XYZ file of C-alpha atoms in Angstrom:
725
model
C 115.489 95.744 92.725
C 114.076 95.957 96.229
C 116.398 96.843 99.061
C 116.306 96.801 102.800
C 115.747 100.146 104.465
C 118.815 102.345 104.562
C 120.880 101.913 107.736
C 120.569 104.283 110.677
C 123.054 107.094 110.747
C 126.455 106.357 112.284
C 127.672 108.768 114.928
C 129.488 111.711 113.385
C 132.928 112.560 114.759
C 133.980 116.190 114.862
C 136.317 117.258 112.063
C 139.387 119.306 112.798
C 138.311 122.928 113.145
C 140.524 125.937 112.512
C 140.123 128.892 114.904
C 140.698 132.536 114.204
C 143.279 134.448 116.253
C 146.490 133.402 117.901
C 147.064 129.911 119.294
C 146.801 131.193 122.885
C 143.622 133.178 122.341
C 141.047 132.388 125.003
C 138.256 134.740 125.982
C 138.646 136.888 122.872
C 138.674 133.921 120.472
C 135.829 133.909 117.959
C 133.493 130.932 118.229
C 134.232 128.083 115.840
C 131.921 127.269 112.976
C 129.259 124.716 113.925
C 129.996 121.143 112.986
C 127.800 120.165 110.029
C 125.183 117.576 110.887
C 125.841 114.683 108.473
C 122.324 113.349 109.066
C 120.844 116.492 107.493
C 118.531 115.301 104.664
C 119.713 118.179 102.472
C 123.073 116.378 102.138
C 121.527 113.420 100.318
C 119.792 112.867 96.982
C 116.832 110.511 96.774
C 117.914 107.383 94.929
C 114.831 107.203 92.671
C 115.129 110.821 91.599
C 118.877 110.385 91.079
C 118.165 107.428 88.796
C 115.886 109.655 86.724
C 118.788 112.088 86.406
C 120.778 109.196 84.919
C 118.053 108.478 82.373
C 118.026 112.198 81.599
C 121.688 111.826 80.614
C 120.712 108.973 78.290
C 118.083 111.225 76.720
C 120.626 114.020 76.287
C 122.676 111.659 74.131
C 119.598 111.098 71.954
C 119.343 114.885 71.669
C 123.021 115.334 70.751
C 123.121 116.048 67.016
C 126.883 115.437 66.925
C 126.224 111.706 67.399
C 125.460 109.429 64.434
C 121.739 109.327 63.726
C 121.094 105.633 64.373
C 123.044 105.855 67.642
C 120.669 108.639 68.718
C 117.782 106.371 67.740
C 119.219 103.649 70.001
C 119.433 106.049 72.924
C 115.757 106.918 72.407
C 114.980 103.190 72.668
C 117.256 102.693 75.686
C 115.556 105.579 77.482
C 112.193 103.815 77.152
C 113.344 100.339 78.184
C 115.216 101.845 81.137
C 112.072 103.644 82.237
C 109.953 100.507 81.862
C 112.164 98.563 84.269
C 112.290 101.522 86.646
C 108.495 101.531 86.907
C 108.176 97.751 87.105
C 110.578 97.526 90.035
C 111.458 100.771 91.754
C 108.203 102.720 91.352
C 106.224 99.578 92.155
C 108.159 99.307 95.395
C 107.373 102.899 96.333
C 103.668 102.273 95.645
C 103.831 99.240 97.916
C 105.201 101.440 100.706
C 102.369 103.931 100.230
C 99.722 101.201 100.162
C 101.159 99.563 103.281
C 101.498 102.958 105.006
C 105.167 102.271 105.652
C 107.276 105.311 106.449
C 110.481 104.177 104.711
C 112.262 107.512 104.459
C 115.878 107.295 103.425
C 118.656 109.737 104.326
C 117.067 112.304 101.969
C 114.020 112.488 104.255
C 111.374 112.244 101.511
C 108.194 110.283 102.204
C 107.006 107.678 99.715
C 104.203 109.980 98.560
C 106.655 112.818 97.992
C 108.903 110.482 96.001
C 105.970 109.440 93.779
C 105.096 113.079 93.144
C 108.706 113.853 92.269
C 108.872 110.866 89.928
C 105.662 111.873 88.140
C 106.816 115.457 87.643
C 110.222 114.406 86.338
C 108.968 111.621 84.068
C 106.332 113.826 82.457
C 108.952 116.399 81.532
C 111.315 113.712 80.239
C 108.535 112.049 78.220
C 107.733 115.334 76.498
C 111.361 115.864 75.519
C 111.626 112.271 74.319
C 108.517 112.524 72.136
C 109.616 115.875 70.739
C 113.090 114.613 69.890
C 111.723 111.620 67.995
C 108.905 113.451 66.219
C 110.606 116.729 65.354
C 114.226 115.694 64.880
C 115.125 112.015 64.622
C 112.243 110.810 62.445
C 112.644 113.631 59.901
C 116.404 113.065 59.756
C 115.842 109.350 59.218
C 113.545 110.216 56.315
C 116.227 112.457 54.840
C 118.513 109.437 54.890
C 116.024 107.105 53.239
C 114.545 105.480 56.376
C 110.887 106.387 56.669
C 108.581 105.746 59.662
C 105.213 106.914 58.376
C 101.468 106.462 58.570
C 99.529 104.457 56.028
C 98.489 107.667 54.268
C 102.027 109.040 54.085
C 103.715 105.790 53.089
C 103.043 106.179 49.383
C 102.239 102.479 49.203
C 99.028 101.559 47.373
C 96.096 101.064 49.732
C 95.562 97.627 48.189
C 99.071 96.543 49.194
C 98.555 97.666 52.796
C 95.116 96.031 52.939
C 96.472 92.755 51.552
C 99.225 92.754 54.172
C 96.628 93.403 56.854
C 94.330 90.631 55.649
C 97.081 88.052 55.211
C 99.531 88.826 58.019
C 97.807 90.829 60.744
C 94.063 90.162 60.754
C 94.359 86.435 61.619
C 96.303 87.280 64.783
C 93.940 89.936 66.154
C 91.367 89.335 68.880
C 88.996 92.252 69.534
C 87.528 92.152 73.038
C 84.268 93.963 73.740
C 83.627 95.880 76.954
C 79.946 96.093 77.785
C 77.323 94.889 80.224
C 78.217 91.305 81.054
C 81.674 91.697 79.485
C 84.149 93.106 81.976
C 87.232 94.977 80.937
C 89.809 92.404 79.811
C 93.097 91.704 81.530
C 95.866 93.883 80.065
C 99.273 92.236 80.136
C 102.420 94.029 81.260
C 103.997 96.373 78.696
C 101.446 95.437 76.039
C 100.324 98.077 73.551
C 96.581 98.298 72.908
C 93.956 100.200 71.001
C 90.882 101.306 72.917
C 87.970 101.805 70.498
C 84.686 103.603 71.023
C 81.960 102.174 68.799
C 78.351 103.001 68.014
C 75.852 100.252 67.371
C 73.346 101.692 64.848
C 70.840 98.896 65.495
C 70.738 99.399 69.265
C 71.591 103.106 69.050
C 74.136 103.122 71.864
C 77.878 103.243 72.284
C 80.154 100.371 73.193
C 83.848 99.926 73.781
C 86.429 97.394 72.721
C 90.099 96.687 73.209
C 92.424 95.413 70.465
C 95.886 94.262 71.491
C 98.696 95.232 69.125
C 100.406 91.831 68.682
C 103.977 93.114 68.547
C 105.196 90.057 70.462
C 104.569 87.923 67.361
C 104.658 90.483 64.542
C 107.111 93.289 63.741
C 106.141 96.527 65.448
C 107.252 98.432 62.355
C 105.975 96.858 59.148
C 108.359 97.306 56.216
C 105.782 97.947 53.531
C 108.473 98.976 51.031
C 112.269 99.016 51.214
C 113.164 101.047 54.332
C 109.616 102.384 54.598
C 108.014 101.357 57.877
C 104.451 101.734 59.091
C 103.697 101.232 62.806
C 101.697 98.052 63.275
C 99.018 99.868 65.270
C 98.478 102.336 62.436
C 97.667 99.539 59.991
C 95.284 97.980 62.537
C 93.570 101.311 63.180
C 93.172 101.878 59.437
C 91.233 98.622 59.157
C 89.146 98.611 62.336
C 85.992 98.270 60.272
C 87.142 94.748 59.363
C 87.147 93.855 63.062
C 83.809 95.458 63.924
C 81.486 94.728 61.042
C 78.324 96.837 60.978
C 79.575 99.173 63.731
C 80.485 102.832 63.453
C 83.999 103.714 64.654
C 83.571 106.902 66.713
C 87.081 107.237 68.077
C 90.138 105.241 69.073
C 93.479 105.784 70.694
C 96.406 103.888 72.129
C 97.279 102.955 75.682
C 99.944 100.922 77.416
C 100.101 99.416 80.887
C 103.118 98.836 83.137
C 102.678 96.400 86.012
C 104.530 95.613 89.214
C 107.085 92.992 88.154
C 108.948 92.796 91.454
C 108.410 89.705 93.544
C 109.851 87.945 96.511
C 110.342 84.203 96.759
C 110.624 82.620 100.165
C 113.971 80.913 100.600
C 112.151 78.424 102.805
C 110.401 76.939 99.774
C 111.009 73.209 99.471
C 111.729 73.593 95.748
C 113.209 77.021 95.061
C 113.246 76.495 91.308
C 109.538 75.621 91.274
C 108.772 78.555 93.575
C 110.484 80.982 91.179
C 108.549 79.531 88.239
C 105.284 79.994 90.155
C 106.145 83.616 90.928
C 107.022 84.272 87.286
C 103.505 83.225 86.345
C 102.073 85.513 89.021
C 104.227 88.405 87.807
C 101.853 88.817 84.849
C 99.115 89.837 87.286
C 100.996 92.503 89.229
C 99.264 95.753 90.082
C 99.217 98.507 87.457
C 101.830 101.148 88.328
C 101.698 103.221 85.126
C 99.124 103.899 82.435
C 100.374 105.581 79.271
C 97.730 106.995 76.951
C 97.812 108.866 73.677
C 97.782 112.599 74.387
C 94.969 113.011 71.865
C 92.654 110.543 73.633
C 89.218 112.021 74.163
C 88.553 112.822 77.853
C 85.585 110.418 78.204
C 87.663 107.513 76.898
C 90.578 108.448 79.136
C 88.294 108.575 82.180
C 86.852 105.149 81.391
C 90.335 103.638 81.111
C 91.360 105.067 84.476
C 88.230 103.547 86.049
C 88.640 100.171 84.387
C 92.296 99.866 85.369
C 91.726 101.317 88.849
C 94.650 103.746 88.784
C 95.129 107.216 90.226
C 95.701 110.292 88.103
C 99.330 110.484 89.301
C 99.910 107.143 87.545
C 98.620 108.328 84.162
C 101.056 109.677 81.562
C 99.824 111.381 78.395
C 102.238 110.680 75.542
C 102.532 112.733 72.382
C 103.077 110.703 69.230
C 103.965 107.031 69.173
C 103.885 104.997 72.372
C 106.344 102.269 73.328
C 109.373 103.501 71.420
C 111.584 100.848 72.952
C 110.712 99.013 69.737
C 112.898 101.459 67.809
C 115.570 98.775 68.155
C 113.873 97.181 65.138
C 114.702 100.234 63.046
C 118.200 100.528 64.511
C 118.883 96.925 63.477
C 118.434 97.433 59.737
C 121.459 96.135 57.863
C 122.622 99.070 55.792
C 123.423 102.728 56.566
C 126.775 102.170 58.231
C 127.417 105.882 57.745
C 124.732 106.591 60.349
C 126.444 104.523 63.046
C 129.592 104.638 65.083
C 132.481 102.871 63.349
C 132.395 99.171 64.088
C 134.448 97.755 66.935
C 135.667 94.167 67.261
C 137.222 93.228 70.622
C 140.927 92.414 70.423
C 142.512 89.397 72.071
C 144.441 90.511 75.146
C 148.034 90.994 73.920
C 149.500 88.610 76.477
C 147.184 85.860 75.254
C 148.372 86.362 71.684
C 151.987 85.755 72.696
C 151.254 83.040 75.271
C 152.556 79.515 74.584
C 150.086 77.044 73.106
C 148.489 74.459 75.325
C 149.486 71.456 73.222
C 145.955 70.142 72.721
C 146.347 70.104 68.963
C 144.495 73.302 68.070
C 147.362 75.735 68.791
C 145.283 77.697 71.289
C 147.033 79.932 73.857
C 147.793 78.247 77.153
C 146.030 80.516 79.628
C 147.148 78.408 82.554
C 150.825 78.900 81.664
C 150.274 82.605 81.239
C 148.547 82.864 84.626
C 151.374 80.973 86.322
C 153.763 83.584 84.929
C 151.740 86.443 86.425
C 148.294 87.902 86.968
C 146.311 88.826 83.857
C 143.791 91.655 83.450
C 141.316 91.712 80.544
C 139.241 94.812 79.781
C 135.908 94.343 77.997
C 134.610 95.249 75.442
C 137.993 96.470 74.270
C 139.475 93.009 74.708
C 137.799 89.745 73.866
C 135.550 87.805 76.238
C 135.665 84.803 73.920
C 139.455 84.456 73.862
C 139.773 85.021 77.597
C 136.884 83.856 79.792
C 135.353 81.340 77.391
C 138.803 80.077 76.390
C 139.732 79.744 80.091
C 136.802 77.429 80.783
C 137.197 75.479 77.530
C 140.854 74.789 78.301
C 139.819 73.522 81.727
C 137.232 71.219 80.161
C 139.796 69.758 77.752
C 142.638 69.448 80.285
C 142.825 65.925 81.829
C 144.592 67.357 84.885
C 141.690 69.630 85.782
C 139.706 68.075 88.602
C 136.957 70.637 89.171
C 135.355 73.697 87.605
C 133.194 75.973 89.750
C 131.316 79.001 88.488
C 128.732 81.561 89.550
C 125.980 82.472 87.078
C 123.937 85.608 87.700
C 123.153 86.537 84.107
C 124.334 84.751 80.990
C 123.241 84.574 77.367
C 122.167 81.984 74.829
C 125.288 82.563 72.767
C 127.690 82.114 75.687
C 129.837 78.965 75.647
C 130.335 78.948 79.415
C 127.380 76.904 80.622
C 127.630 74.420 77.718
C 131.323 74.038 78.608
C 130.376 73.262 82.193
C 127.904 70.673 80.923
C 130.699 69.136 78.827
C 132.936 69.048 81.921
C 130.294 67.165 83.882
C 129.880 64.695 81.036
C 133.660 64.078 81.129
C 133.475 63.188 84.802
C 134.958 66.375 86.233
C 133.507 67.984 89.314
C 131.328 70.669 87.727
C 129.681 73.085 90.137
C 127.448 75.966 89.108
C 125.894 78.413 91.511
C 122.887 79.721 89.577
C 121.096 82.737 91.010
C 117.474 81.980 90.200
C 116.311 85.394 91.385
C 118.373 87.491 88.962
C 115.569 89.825 87.946
C 114.243 89.369 84.392
C 116.717 86.532 83.768
C 114.898 83.974 85.907
C 113.593 81.896 82.993
C 117.009 81.697 81.368
C 118.612 80.641 84.645
C 115.948 78.013 85.277
C 116.662 76.606 81.807
C 120.410 76.408 82.478
C 119.853 74.889 85.931
C 117.885 72.007 84.491
C 120.323 71.426 81.642
C 123.243 71.335 84.087
C 121.484 68.938 86.442
C 120.613 66.598 83.589
C 124.315 66.482 82.646
C 125.313 65.539 86.189
C 126.661 68.912 87.343
C 126.163 70.115 90.891
C 123.695 72.985 90.802
C 123.070 75.110 93.869
C 121.213 78.341 94.429
C 123.221 80.021 97.150
C 122.548 81.091 100.716
C 118.919 81.625 101.820
C 118.077 85.292 102.123
C 120.964 86.467 99.943
C 121.325 86.928 96.207
C 124.635 85.691 94.850
C 125.966 88.540 92.716
C 129.690 87.674 92.881
C 131.384 86.897 89.547
C 133.900 84.091 89.977
C 135.253 81.006 88.209
C 137.491 78.541 90.048
C 139.536 75.859 88.279
C 141.173 73.168 90.425
C 144.082 71.498 88.598
C 146.362 68.643 89.663
C 150.026 69.601 89.295
C 152.741 67.203 90.450
C 151.962 66.249 94.044
C 149.491 69.023 94.788
C 146.675 71.054 93.276
C 146.667 74.641 92.075
C 143.760 77.072 91.984
C 143.210 79.103 88.818
C 140.774 81.920 89.515
C 138.907 84.425 87.379
C 137.033 87.251 89.126
C 134.968 89.758 87.156
C 133.232 93.073 87.598
C 130.425 92.010 85.243
C 128.310 88.998 84.420
C 129.571 86.088 82.326
C 127.378 87.230 79.458
C 128.861 87.028 75.967
C 126.519 89.597 74.400
C 126.890 92.129 77.213
C 130.667 91.726 77.108
C 130.557 93.409 73.688
C 128.570 96.372 75.052
C 129.415 96.682 78.755
C 132.722 98.024 80.071
C 134.095 95.524 82.608
C 137.293 93.953 83.886
C 138.204 90.291 84.255
C 141.072 89.353 86.585
C 142.902 86.030 86.179
C 145.239 84.851 88.932
C 146.922 81.849 90.536
C 147.638 83.742 93.747
C 147.547 81.070 96.452
C 145.703 83.112 99.074
C 143.108 84.432 96.642
C 142.595 80.890 95.327
C 142.023 79.537 98.820
C 139.671 82.365 99.731
C 137.586 81.917 96.572
C 137.488 78.155 97.220
C 136.257 78.894 100.756
C 133.580 81.176 99.323
C 132.313 78.445 96.992
C 132.248 75.968 99.894
C 130.222 78.435 101.948
C 127.782 78.986 99.078
C 127.289 75.279 98.345
C 127.456 73.918 101.874
C 127.068 75.160 105.414
C 129.095 77.694 107.346
C 129.566 81.377 107.957
C 132.083 83.294 105.837
C 135.037 84.511 107.851
C 136.964 87.729 107.174
C 139.596 87.009 104.542
C 143.112 88.339 104.268
C 142.900 89.553 100.673
C 139.416 89.377 99.173
C 136.431 91.313 100.475
C 133.162 89.371 100.642
C 129.745 90.872 101.345
C 127.693 90.821 103.415
C 130.089 89.831 106.198
C 133.328 91.532 105.229
C 133.109 94.407 102.792
C 131.648 97.598 104.200
C 133.976 97.703 107.225
C 137.207 97.167 105.248
C 136.153 99.857 102.768
C 135.361 102.257 105.613
C 138.772 101.483 107.100
C 140.440 102.297 103.758
C 138.618 105.642 103.584
C 139.557 106.516 107.160
C 143.189 105.414 106.737
C 143.535 107.561 103.618
C 142.064 110.564 105.456
C 144.547 110.055 108.304
C 147.420 109.875 105.811
C 146.338 113.211 104.338
C 146.170 114.760 107.804
C 149.690 113.473 108.480
C 150.955 115.356 105.436
C 151.261 112.425 103.057
C 150.212 112.590 99.431
C 146.781 110.933 99.520
C 143.639 110.652 97.415
C 140.663 108.377 96.845
C 139.377 107.488 93.357
C 136.259 105.320 93.116
C 134.322 104.075 90.078
C 130.962 102.359 90.356
C 127.450 102.173 88.983
C 125.680 103.510 92.077
C 126.561 105.205 95.375
C 123.746 105.069 97.924
C 125.058 103.547 101.166
C 124.759 106.098 103.957
C 127.709 104.891 106.029
C 130.032 105.044 103.022
C 128.765 108.513 102.104
C 129.240 109.781 105.644
C 132.784 108.402 105.685
C 133.531 110.201 102.405
C 132.049 113.431 103.808
C 134.245 113.148 106.909
C 137.313 112.479 104.770
C 136.520 115.551 102.688
C 136.137 117.647 105.836
C 139.842 117.098 106.586
C 140.726 118.111 103.018
C 141.283 114.716 101.357
C 140.902 114.887 97.536
C 138.178 112.434 96.448
C 137.207 111.729 92.835
C 134.101 109.671 92.099
C 132.976 108.274 88.750
C 129.361 107.191 89.309
C 127.501 106.143 86.183
C 123.995 105.975 87.642
C 122.561 106.758 91.069
C 124.536 109.088 93.323
C 123.029 110.063 96.683
C 126.143 112.044 97.697
C 126.391 115.752 96.972
C 129.861 117.208 96.235
C 131.104 120.724 96.762
C 129.077 121.561 99.872
C 131.026 124.012 102.066
C 132.274 122.357 105.232
C 131.080 118.927 104.098
C 132.255 117.836 100.649
C 134.340 120.657 99.203
C 137.116 118.299 98.057
C 134.816 115.751 96.390
C 134.290 115.729 92.625
C 131.622 113.529 91.039
C 131.358 112.761 87.348
C 129.227 110.358 85.333
C 130.310 108.876 82.008
C 127.475 107.755 79.705
C 128.388 106.982 76.116
C 128.972 104.313 73.519
C 129.610 101.520 76.031
C 127.834 101.003 79.332
C 130.286 101.841 82.108
C 129.919 98.853 84.435
C 133.200 98.098 86.230
C 133.605 98.760 89.931
C 137.027 100.038 90.988
C 137.940 101.237 94.474
C 141.395 102.824 94.811
C 143.102 104.396 97.810
C 146.463 106.185 97.609
C 148.628 106.922 100.639
C 152.163 107.990 99.835
C 153.837 105.042 98.117
C 150.993 102.696 99.070
C 148.370 102.106 96.380
C 145.383 99.863 97.124
C 143.066 98.788 94.298
C 139.995 96.561 94.498
C 137.787 95.487 91.598
C 134.712 93.293 91.649
C 130.965 92.933 91.562
C 129.747 95.277 94.311
C 128.328 98.756 94.063
C 128.178 100.890 97.207
C 124.514 100.323 97.980
C 122.812 98.745 101.006
C 121.575 95.840 98.877
C 125.105 95.011 97.709
C 126.710 95.345 101.109
C 123.935 93.780 103.222
C 121.761 91.384 101.216
C 123.976 90.053 98.430
C 127.020 87.857 98.179
C 129.580 90.130 96.526
C 133.290 89.748 95.877
C 136.070 92.320 95.562
C 139.658 91.279 94.795
C 142.859 93.303 95.249
C 144.987 94.142 92.220
C 148.576 94.097 93.442
C 150.885 93.858 90.419
C 152.183 97.377 89.623
C 151.694 97.058 85.853
C 148.050 96.070 86.312
C 147.529 98.867 88.823
C 148.967 101.255 86.248
C 146.497 100.025 83.615
C 143.565 100.515 85.962
C 144.769 103.958 86.996
C 145.206 104.957 83.372
C 141.603 103.898 82.744
C 140.380 105.891 85.752
C 142.352 108.960 84.698
C 140.924 108.839 81.176
C 137.388 108.586 82.590
C 137.958 111.567 84.863
C 139.394 113.592 81.956
C 136.528 112.835 79.554
C 134.933 116.081 78.415
C 132.677 114.643 75.715
C 130.533 112.004 77.424
C 130.978 113.069 81.045
C 128.636 115.025 83.301
C 129.643 116.821 86.515
C 127.452 116.809 89.632
C 126.991 120.139 91.434
C 126.269 120.820 95.100
C 122.609 121.539 94.288
C 122.166 118.074 92.748
C 122.163 119.229 89.121
C 124.236 117.509 86.433
C 126.026 119.531 83.743
C 127.548 117.977 80.662
C 131.149 118.897 79.974
C 131.465 120.570 76.606
C 135.180 120.504 75.809
C 134.727 117.757 73.193
C 138.489 117.077 73.163
C 138.620 113.745 74.998
C 136.289 110.725 74.943
C 137.278 107.812 77.146
C 135.725 105.094 74.972
C 137.538 106.338 71.885
C 140.789 106.632 73.806
C 140.519 103.109 75.204
C 139.810 101.659 71.762
C 142.901 103.458 70.477
C 144.943 102.263 73.460
C 143.820 98.679 72.825
C 144.800 98.823 69.159
C 148.176 100.336 70.064
C 148.854 97.547 72.551
C 147.866 94.927 69.982
C 150.176 96.478 67.376
C 153.034 96.600 69.880
C 152.549 92.936 70.799
C 152.535 91.930 67.129
C 155.746 93.815 66.286
């Protein structure tokens, strides 16, 4: 997730300063306190190190013995997959800066080399905790509950059974690769798990080396040798190395894993952007090595050889105790039984208004979302409320409605099981204007988006890839419907991707409206994205990169002025990441005049709260729990005026400067109340919330009396029961 360099510091205006003594004191007046310098690096947290703090919070959930066992196992897996992506993208980018000798210091003032050293120190400590938690706590507790992850020797299975499985299922897939004179060290693919083997040739009386890839891409990583008894695939391979190296003596072996640079840039000047992305995806396999993980027990000579062969520095090498690549623990977490070791199941509920909405008259007695939207704006909260009966139903109704003239949609990430893109294909086949803006450069979803682009084009839909130089991250669906002698715009704007699977795991909002101005502004945005033109400032919606940062800064400043004027005022913001320097400086200045500011930042937070004279009135929390907090909400309160925006943008330079983002105002009082209730519950969470201190440390709240995800599930069920009565 590469970003442009952080913006230069904006000029700092002096805050109001109180003086000691009487109002008419002159020569005897004590000097005022110096104005804090808001460009001081000590006021900012490095974004990479802050992200590692977030992954630390994920690991703390894996270490929390009050959570169900399999949920802790999932958090162990999430920690690993999070870290993999962090190295592939963020750490790779820092290495690129070092290699290019670019001094790309952010507001925190750290050089790229200092950042790499900080990352290595933090990751090594986290890795040790992760390995210890799995080996000493989670794996034994799984065994106590009848789920065993064991070696061949400890499995209790007859050796003949394991050998037969090896011969029939594993051996045919293996390809040992020798490393010797005339045989260079083989290419090691990204995130692959391998055995490095030291051999002795008794005939030639010298040692040789070989690499054996663990084929977990095509075989289960954990082999179920008996019911709920699993042996790691690499352990079975290691047990039978003599079958791969006939006549050789096995001196030693160990495991290693490579992480490569998976970030890439595609020129927007390419004649065929889709083909250019495909070409870069092929080149991604050959990115530079940014991390080498090795078994902690690996003999020093073997470790040294690996470092030489892979051409990495010692700072890039991570010694791992126990099993490597525990992201594969998802296999164990997916076993069918043991519901007692999981959180109680949750099925999203249809938004109550949709349950009571009139039917659309198409013969299947489905709710008429269009009629409901004409009656008033609708807010749907995922995963508490259903994505299928709201977003997917919205598009399906448009496809089936003969009065719908056009359907336009942005696709950043979607899933195989989502009905949205197939519905758009069906619309094109029915002769409707079907337009899909597919972001081909959505990292790690490029192949999926290429697939959908081609399928849409084959069906006759208009497929575009946005504005050169900008990623399209906005989440919007526009339905154009003929009604009497005019047309009406039906608009859905989301805080998250149109991704059916994620909508069951990610916390997000979807906003449905027929507001005329919002409809026109979203239509203008689509025209800008598919055609030519420069987006103009809108009256209601905020659109990055041209018209988002400044309006948000104006809201912060206006709220600070209201507080100074004696009005009741506060700012409450919820986002995934807060990095943008201008926004942070504006929040610092607002705090300096005493404005209460509450921030719910799930991931990266470069702002420091509670610093005397700078951020004393700012509180920062982070909620990490059952669902992934993903919605972005920006609220500003000035007396009786309450301004709420929701949408796709975090407060980061990339979102505000190099992406097309969309925020929409929520104006109906009952919807504002729902959003505020959600914010208040997040801020009150004392079970899955952490508080950020002025020194940059995060402390988990330990009240254990309120949990926002539980409360919102209960609220959803209560609303559903009320609607049904």
